[in-house]
Amino acid sequence: MNATGIGAAVRRKEDQRFVTGKGHYTDDVNRPGQCHAYFLRSPHAHARIKRIETKAAAAMPGVLAVLTGVELAADKIGNLICGWMITSKDGSQMKMAAHPAIAHGKANYVGDPVAVVVAETLAQAKDAAEKVNVDYELLPALADPAKAQSEGAPQIHEIAARNTIYQWHLGEAKAVEVAFNSAKHVTKLDFINNRLVPNAIEPRAAIGEYDSGSESLTLWNTTQNPHVARLVMSAFVGLAPEHKLRVIAPDVGGGFGSKIFIYPEEVVCLWAARKVGRPVKWVAERSEAFLTDAHGRDHVTHAEMAFDAEGKATALRVKTIANLGAYMSTFSSSVPTYLYGTLLSGQYEIPAIYCEVDAVYTNTVPVDAYRGAGRPEATFVVERLIEVGAREMGIDPADLRKKNFIKNFPHQTPVIMTYDAGDYHASLKKALEVADYGGFGKRKRESARHDKLRGIGFSTYIEACGIAPSQAVGSLGCGVGLWESAEVRVNPTGTVEVLTGCHQHGQGHETTFAQVVSERLGIPLENVSVLHGDTDKVQFGMGTYGSRSGAVGISAIVKALDKIEAKAKKVAAHMLEAAEGDIVFADGKFTVAGTDKSSAWGEVALNAYTAHKFAGQELEPGLKEGAFYDPTNFTFPAGCHICEVEVDPQTGESEIVAWTAVDDFGTVINPMIVEGQVHGGIAQGVGQALLEGAVYDKDGQLVTGSLMDYCMPRAHDLPALKVEMTRTPSPSNPLGIKGCGEAGAIAAPVAVINAITDAIGSEDLAMPATAQAVWQALQKAQDRRKAA
Amino acid sequence: MYAFTQHRPATVRQAASLLAKQEEAKLLAGGHTLIPTMKLRLAGPKHLVDLSKVEGLSGIEMKGRSLTIGAMTTHVEVQTSPVVRENIPALAELAGKIGDPAVRHRGTIGGSLANNDPNADYPAAALGLGATIITNKRRIPADEFFKGLFETALEPDEIVTKVQFPKVNKAAYVKFPNPASRYALVGVFVSKRSSEIRVVVTGAGANGVFRVTAFEEALKKRFGAKSLEGLTVPADGMASDIHGSAEYRAHLIGVLARRAVAAAG
Ligand SMILES: Cc1cc2nc3c(=O)[nH]c(=O)nc-3n(C[C@H](O)[C@H](O)[C@H](O)COP(=O)(O)OP(=O)(O)OC[C@H]3O[C@@H](n4cnc5c(N)ncnc54)[C@H](O)[C@@H]3O)c2cc1C
C-alpha cells in the first residue's frame, strides 16, 4: 500500500471546495438571458381540472409564457415512465398509468404541477401564478395504502382496478405452508414501515437551455445519473435525440436516491426553454421538495416466522402493501419487489420463504428508492421477527441469531440471491465484545436507579449492493443494464484523468477513485482528477445509487487501468529495448526484469505521445483506455449493529446511549470515508426509527410539509458511534469491494426499535417511536397488565 | 414575498406614527416569525416599520426589585446577561432554550410576546413571573396581556417598548421541545414570590398560555414536587395535533410541573 493508495485514510480532496463555499451547484449556474419558472401546483389531492384560465397571468409584468398540460400534450411531449417491468402472479403486467409532466385533465396529488409560469424574475412568475385560475372539481381522495384496495375506495387511474399496480410474489407458498403446519413456535407481527421524506440538503434544481443554431438542448440538473436522465428524456419523453441533448450534473448536494428519478420539472424546463427561446431555471423551495421529491418506504406488512423446537427458523411468510403514490416513479416498481423480497432470508438459513407484495396507487407524491431502498424494509421484517421470536421463546437474541446463521458459502437462498461470501459469526462476536454485551445487565440496573428503562437491540442485517449483473436484472424486468463504464486518460506529463459513469453527490469519489489510480500507477493523489456528470464529456454510464460505485464503478476503472498498464508496458519495452514480456511495472516504474534498466511512469507517458521510439503503425500513439464492467453477482455487505437506549418512562423519551456497528464491506479503500458513510447512514436510520414520518391526512394533505413538523435527526440525537469492521472480500469483483453507502440506514431502524421494545417490555410500537408513541405503548402495556 | 416598503424610524413616536398612518403596516423586530410568513406569501404587509434603529428599545437593567428588558433585546442577550443570570436565572435559561443559535441571535423578547405563539417560551415566563408589558401607551399586566392564539391586548398601533419582571424567590422552567421545530410541545414555568405562586403552561393549551390554579393551590401548602403528586390537568382544553394528543400534553404538564418545582428548589 502506498500512502495514498487503497486502505489509506486520506482526507477528501473535494472537501476543500465544499467547505469553503467554492462548490458549483446547479443553482450557481446562471446562463445569459436566463428566465425563471414557477410551478403552480394542485392544492388538492384528487381533482378534475375542468378549465385553466391563463390569460390574466400571461398579461402580468415580465411574463414570457404560461403553459399547461394542454400545450404539453399538443407539443407531443411524452410521459414519464417507470423503467422496471414487474409481472403479477397471474402473469399480467404492472399497470403503469400515464404520467404527464404537467397534469392533464386530473391532478392526482397535492403538488402535482398544473401549470408553469415562465417570467423574467421568480417574483414575477409567482405573482402571475396567483392570477392563473384553475377550475377544479374535487374528487374523493385516497391517502392510506391499507385502504387503497378496498371496495368503494376512490379510483385514481382507470388502468388500475382497485388502485392495484401489481400483485407480485416470490418463493414457494406450498413449502412455507407445510413448514408452518409443523412449526413449534410461530412469531407474528403487523407493522408499518414509515414513509420518509428524503430532504437532501440541496433541493432539486434544473436549467434548460436551447441552442437554435445547433438545435440542441442542454440541461443542468441535480441528478445522480445524467446519462439515464438523458436516455429517458430522449427515448421516452421525446425532447430531443440523445446526441442533441446534453445533461450536466454539476456538484450535487446529496441525493439519497431522490435524485435518481426523472422528474416533471426538468422536462418542463427543457421544453419551456425551447418554447421561449431562453434558458429557463427552476430551483425547488424546501416546501416544494417536501411535496414533490419522491418519498421513501411506506409499507404495510404482516409477517410470520416459523421455528422448530430448537429455535431454528423453518419458514417465513410476508404480505406487504407498498404505496407507490400517485404515479409510478422511475424505479419505484423494483423497490418493494426485487430489492425487498430477495433479501428476506437475512443472514439466516431459512429453508422456505414466501412473500407477496401488492403495490398500490394513492393520492400522494410518488414513492421510490430512498437510501437502502427495499433492503431496510426487508431487514426490518427479518430482524424484528428474529428478535421478537427470541423473546417469545426465551432464547437470548444473540444466541438465536447464531443458531440460524448461514455458515457455508456460496449459499443459495430461497429468494433468488446467492450469497457469495460472508462471516456473520465474526461480526456478531466482535460487536458483542465492543458493545460489552456481558455488562448490559449491570448497566440496566444502573439506569433503573435513576428511573430509566434500559434496552438493547440487535440488527444483523444483510443487503445486496453493487447493483447489478445486467443479465440478472434484465431477466427480472429491468429496462436497463446495470454495468458501469470508465475511461482513463493519461496525459503526456503523466497526470491522469478518470472519466466515470458514476456520479458523486457526497460519497467522496474524487478521492477514493483517485486512490485506486494512485495505488495502481504509483503516482501522487493530486496527479489524478476524476470527471463525472456531463454527458458531453463522459461516456455513457449508469450513475450512482444502490452502493454500486465502488463495486461496479471502480471495477470498470480497474479494468481500464489493466489496459493502460498493458499498453504502457508496450511503450516501455520499446524505450528500454526489451521484450514486452520482460517489463515489470511496480511502484510507478517500468523495469526490465533482472536488470537495473528502468523508465519512470512519466517518461513512458510522454513517450506514448511523442511516439519517437516506436512506429505508430504497429503500436498506436497515445495512452487512453476505456472499459465497461458488468458484475458477475450482487455484493453482500452484512454486519451487526447493537443499539442501547434509555427510556424515560414518564415522558416516553428515548435516548440512544450507545451504538456499536461492525460491518463487513469487503475491501475498504478509504476507511475514513467508509466510517463517514456508516455514520450518515446510522443517523438516517435513527431518523426513521425515532423522528421522521411523513403524514398525509385523510384528504391527502401533507401535514408534515416543512421542517417545523417533519423532524430530521440532529447531532444530539446520536451518541458517539463505535464503528468497527470485519473483512471477507467480495469474490465478485477484482478488488473485493462490497459497498457501504446504505448499510447504516438499513441496519439502524430495527436496532433502535428492538432496543426500545426491550426497554419497555412491549412489542407494540410503531415508527417513528416518538416520545408520545413510546409513552402510549407504555400506557397500553400497563392497561393490559391491569386487565390481566 | 410581495413587494413592500421598509421604514427605519429613529424614535418610538415616529414608529407609532408610521404604524398608524401607513396602510397595512407591520412592525419588524427580529423578523424570525414575520419574514418566514412573508416568504411563504402568507403575509403581505405593504409597509414594514423596522424597529432596529429605534433608540432605547434594547438593554437590560435591574432597578430595585425589578428587572427591565427592552423590547428589541435578543434572546441571546437575555441568555448570557450576568444581570439576568444573577437576578432571575430561570429567565436566562428559558431564553437559552429558544430555537437554535441563529434564532436566538435575531429573535427579540418584544417580538415574541407580541406574537404570542401558543408554543413560544417567553409568554410562559411573562405570565409565570407576573411581568408587566410596557408599551408606548400603557402598562399591561401579563395576566391581561395574552388573549388566545396569536392574540394579545395590543392595539393595532401599539408598540411594546419594555418588559418588567419582578424578582422572585424561586423559579424554574422545564421545556419539552417539539423535536422538529424546537418550540415547546409543553413548557412549564413555576415561580414563588413570597406568598404568590404561579404555575404556567405554554405549548399545551388549546387557547395559548395559561395558569394551573389547582397546582398553584397545592404548592401554596408546601412548595415541593411531592405536593403535585397525583394531580393532573384534564385533557379537555388541551391542543391536539400530530406531535402530541391532548392526553399526552395533559400528562406532560404534570411531569414537567413536578420537575420544574424540583428544579426551583
Ligand atoms: C426556526 C425557529 C425556531 C424558533 N423556536 C422558538 C422556540 O423554541 N421558542 C420560542 O419561544 N420562539 C421560537 N421562535 C420564535 C423566535 O424566537 C422569535 O421570538 C419570534 O420569531 C418573534 O420575535 P421576532 O423578534 O423575530 O419578531 P418579528 O418576527 O419581527 O415579529 C413578530 C410579530 O410581532 C410584531 N412585533 C415585533 N416587535 C414588536 C413590538 N416591539 N411591539 C409590538 N409588536 C411587535 C411584528 O409586527 C410581528 O407581527 C423560533 C423561530 C424560528 C424561525
Tab-separated table of C-alpha atoms and ligand atoms in Angstrom, chain A residues 708, chain B residues 19 25-36 48-49 51 57 71-73 75 94 97-100 103-104 106-117 119-123 154-155 158-161 173 175 177 181-184, ligand 1:
chain	number	residue	atom	x	y	z
A	708	MET	CA	-41.152	22.618	11.589
B	19	LEU	CA	-47.777	52.367	12.021
B	25	ALA	CA	-48.070	48.375	8.036
B	26	LYS	CA	-46.366	45.961	10.385
B	27	LEU	CA	-43.590	46.274	12.931
B	28	LEU	CA	-40.416	44.367	12.160
B	29	ALA	CA	-38.287	43.234	15.103
B	30	GLY	CA	-36.067	40.151	14.713
B	31	GLY	CA	-38.141	39.060	11.754
B	32	HIS	CA	-37.971	35.414	12.711
B	33	THR	CA	-41.717	34.995	12.587
B	34	LEU	CA	-42.681	37.753	10.225
B	35	ILE	CA	-40.150	37.159	7.435
B	36	PRO	CA	-40.875	33.423	7.001
B	48	LEU	CA	-42.533	47.373	7.351
B	49	VAL	CA	-41.668	49.599	10.270
B	51	LEU	CA	-37.514	48.802	14.965
B	57	LEU	CA	-35.590	49.704	22.858
B	71	ALA	CA	-38.348	45.002	23.606
B	72	MET	CA	-35.577	44.674	20.987
B	73	THR	CA	-33.295	42.700	23.289
B	75	HIS	CA	-32.777	36.031	23.212
B	94	LEU	CA	-35.507	29.909	29.204
B	97	LYS	CA	-33.711	27.104	25.180
B	98	ILE	CA	-35.416	29.067	22.427
B	99	GLY	CA	-34.875	27.637	18.946
B	100	ASP	CA	-31.306	27.453	17.743
B	103	VAL	CA	-32.955	32.265	16.122
B	104	ARG	CA	-31.556	33.396	19.454
B	106	ARG	CA	-32.193	37.540	15.835
B	107	GLY	CA	-35.407	36.938	17.763
B	108	THR	CA	-36.469	39.514	20.346
B	109	ILE	CA	-38.460	39.433	23.542
B	110	GLY	CA	-40.856	42.118	22.286
B	111	GLY	CA	-41.495	40.242	19.045
B	112	SER	CA	-42.046	37.015	20.874
B	113	LEU	CA	-44.556	38.473	23.339
B	114	ALA	CA	-46.389	40.497	20.682
B	115	ASN	CA	-46.647	37.417	18.516
B	116	ASN	CA	-47.932	35.212	21.374
B	117	ASP	CA	-47.332	31.942	19.572
B	119	ASN	CA	-45.830	27.220	21.626
B	120	ALA	CA	-43.446	30.073	22.414
B	121	ASP	CA	-41.413	30.207	25.600
B	122	TYR	CA	-41.426	33.859	26.665
B	123	PRO	CA	-45.182	34.021	27.271
B	154	LEU	CA	-52.078	45.174	21.998
B	155	GLU	CA	-53.930	47.671	19.842
B	158	GLU	CA	-49.317	49.896	19.971
B	159	ILE	CA	-45.624	49.090	20.402
B	160	VAL	CA	-44.098	47.027	23.162
B	161	THR	CA	-41.140	49.002	24.464
B	173	TYR	CA	-38.710	26.492	33.522
B	175	LYS	CA	-39.373	22.620	28.433
B	177	PRO	CA	-39.396	20.662	22.897
B	181	SER	CA	-39.407	22.862	15.485
B	182	ARG	CA	-37.794	23.066	18.952
B	183	TYR	CA	-40.734	25.199	20.085
B	184	ALA	CA	-42.365	23.969	23.272
C	1	LIG	C1	-36.687	28.079	13.407
C	1	LIG	C2	-37.307	28.876	14.519
C	1	LIG	C3	-37.397	28.306	15.766
C	1	LIG	C4	-37.948	29.019	16.818
C	1	LIG	N1	-38.023	28.413	18.034
C	1	LIG	C5	-38.603	29.075	19.049
C	1	LIG	C6	-38.700	28.487	20.340
C	1	LIG	O1	-38.219	27.385	20.586
C	1	LIG	N2	-39.328	29.175	21.314
C	1	LIG	C7	-39.833	30.423	21.090
C	1	LIG	O2	-40.393	30.994	22.002
C	1	LIG	N3	-39.742	31.029	19.906
C	1	LIG	C8	-39.130	30.384	18.873
C	1	LIG	N4	-39.024	31.012	17.663
C	1	LIG	C9	-39.551	32.390	17.534
C	1	LIG	C10	-38.437	33.445	17.721
C	1	LIG	O3	-37.677	33.165	18.808
C	1	LIG	C11	-38.962	34.876	17.924
C	1	LIG	O4	-39.295	35.062	19.254
C	1	LIG	C12	-40.155	35.178	17.147
C	1	LIG	O5	-39.849	34.961	15.803
C	1	LIG	C13	-40.637	36.641	17.325
C	1	LIG	O6	-39.622	37.554	17.520
C	1	LIG	P1	-39.009	38.455	16.390
C	1	LIG	O7	-38.177	39.446	17.089
C	1	LIG	O8	-38.366	37.632	15.381
C	1	LIG	O9	-40.332	39.173	15.811
C	1	LIG	P2	-40.792	39.508	14.331
C	1	LIG	O10	-40.848	38.274	13.509
C	1	LIG	O11	-40.033	40.626	13.781
C	1	LIG	O12	-42.267	39.978	14.645
C	1	LIG	C14	-43.264	39.111	15.096
C	1	LIG	C15	-44.582	39.837	15.251
C	1	LIG	O13	-44.543	40.710	16.350
C	1	LIG	C16	-44.737	42.084	15.976
C	1	LIG	N5	-43.805	42.859	16.781
C	1	LIG	C17	-42.466	42.735	16.806
C	1	LIG	N6	-41.941	43.560	17.703
C	1	LIG	C18	-42.953	44.232	18.278
C	1	LIG	C19	-43.044	45.222	19.304
C	1	LIG	N7	-41.967	45.681	19.906
C	1	LIG	N8	-44.256	45.682	19.626
C	1	LIG	C20	-45.362	45.215	19.028
C	1	LIG	N9	-45.345	44.273	18.073
C	1	LIG	C21	-44.155	43.773	17.698
C	1	LIG	C22	-44.450	42.080	14.489
C	1	LIG	O14	-45.147	43.111	13.851
C	1	LIG	C23	-44.916	40.726	14.064
C	1	LIG	O15	-46.295	40.689	13.893
C	1	LIG	C24	-38.454	30.319	16.600
C	1	LIG	C25	-38.375	30.881	15.342
C	1	LIG	C26	-37.805	30.191	14.308
C	1	LIG	C27	-37.721	30.833	12.965
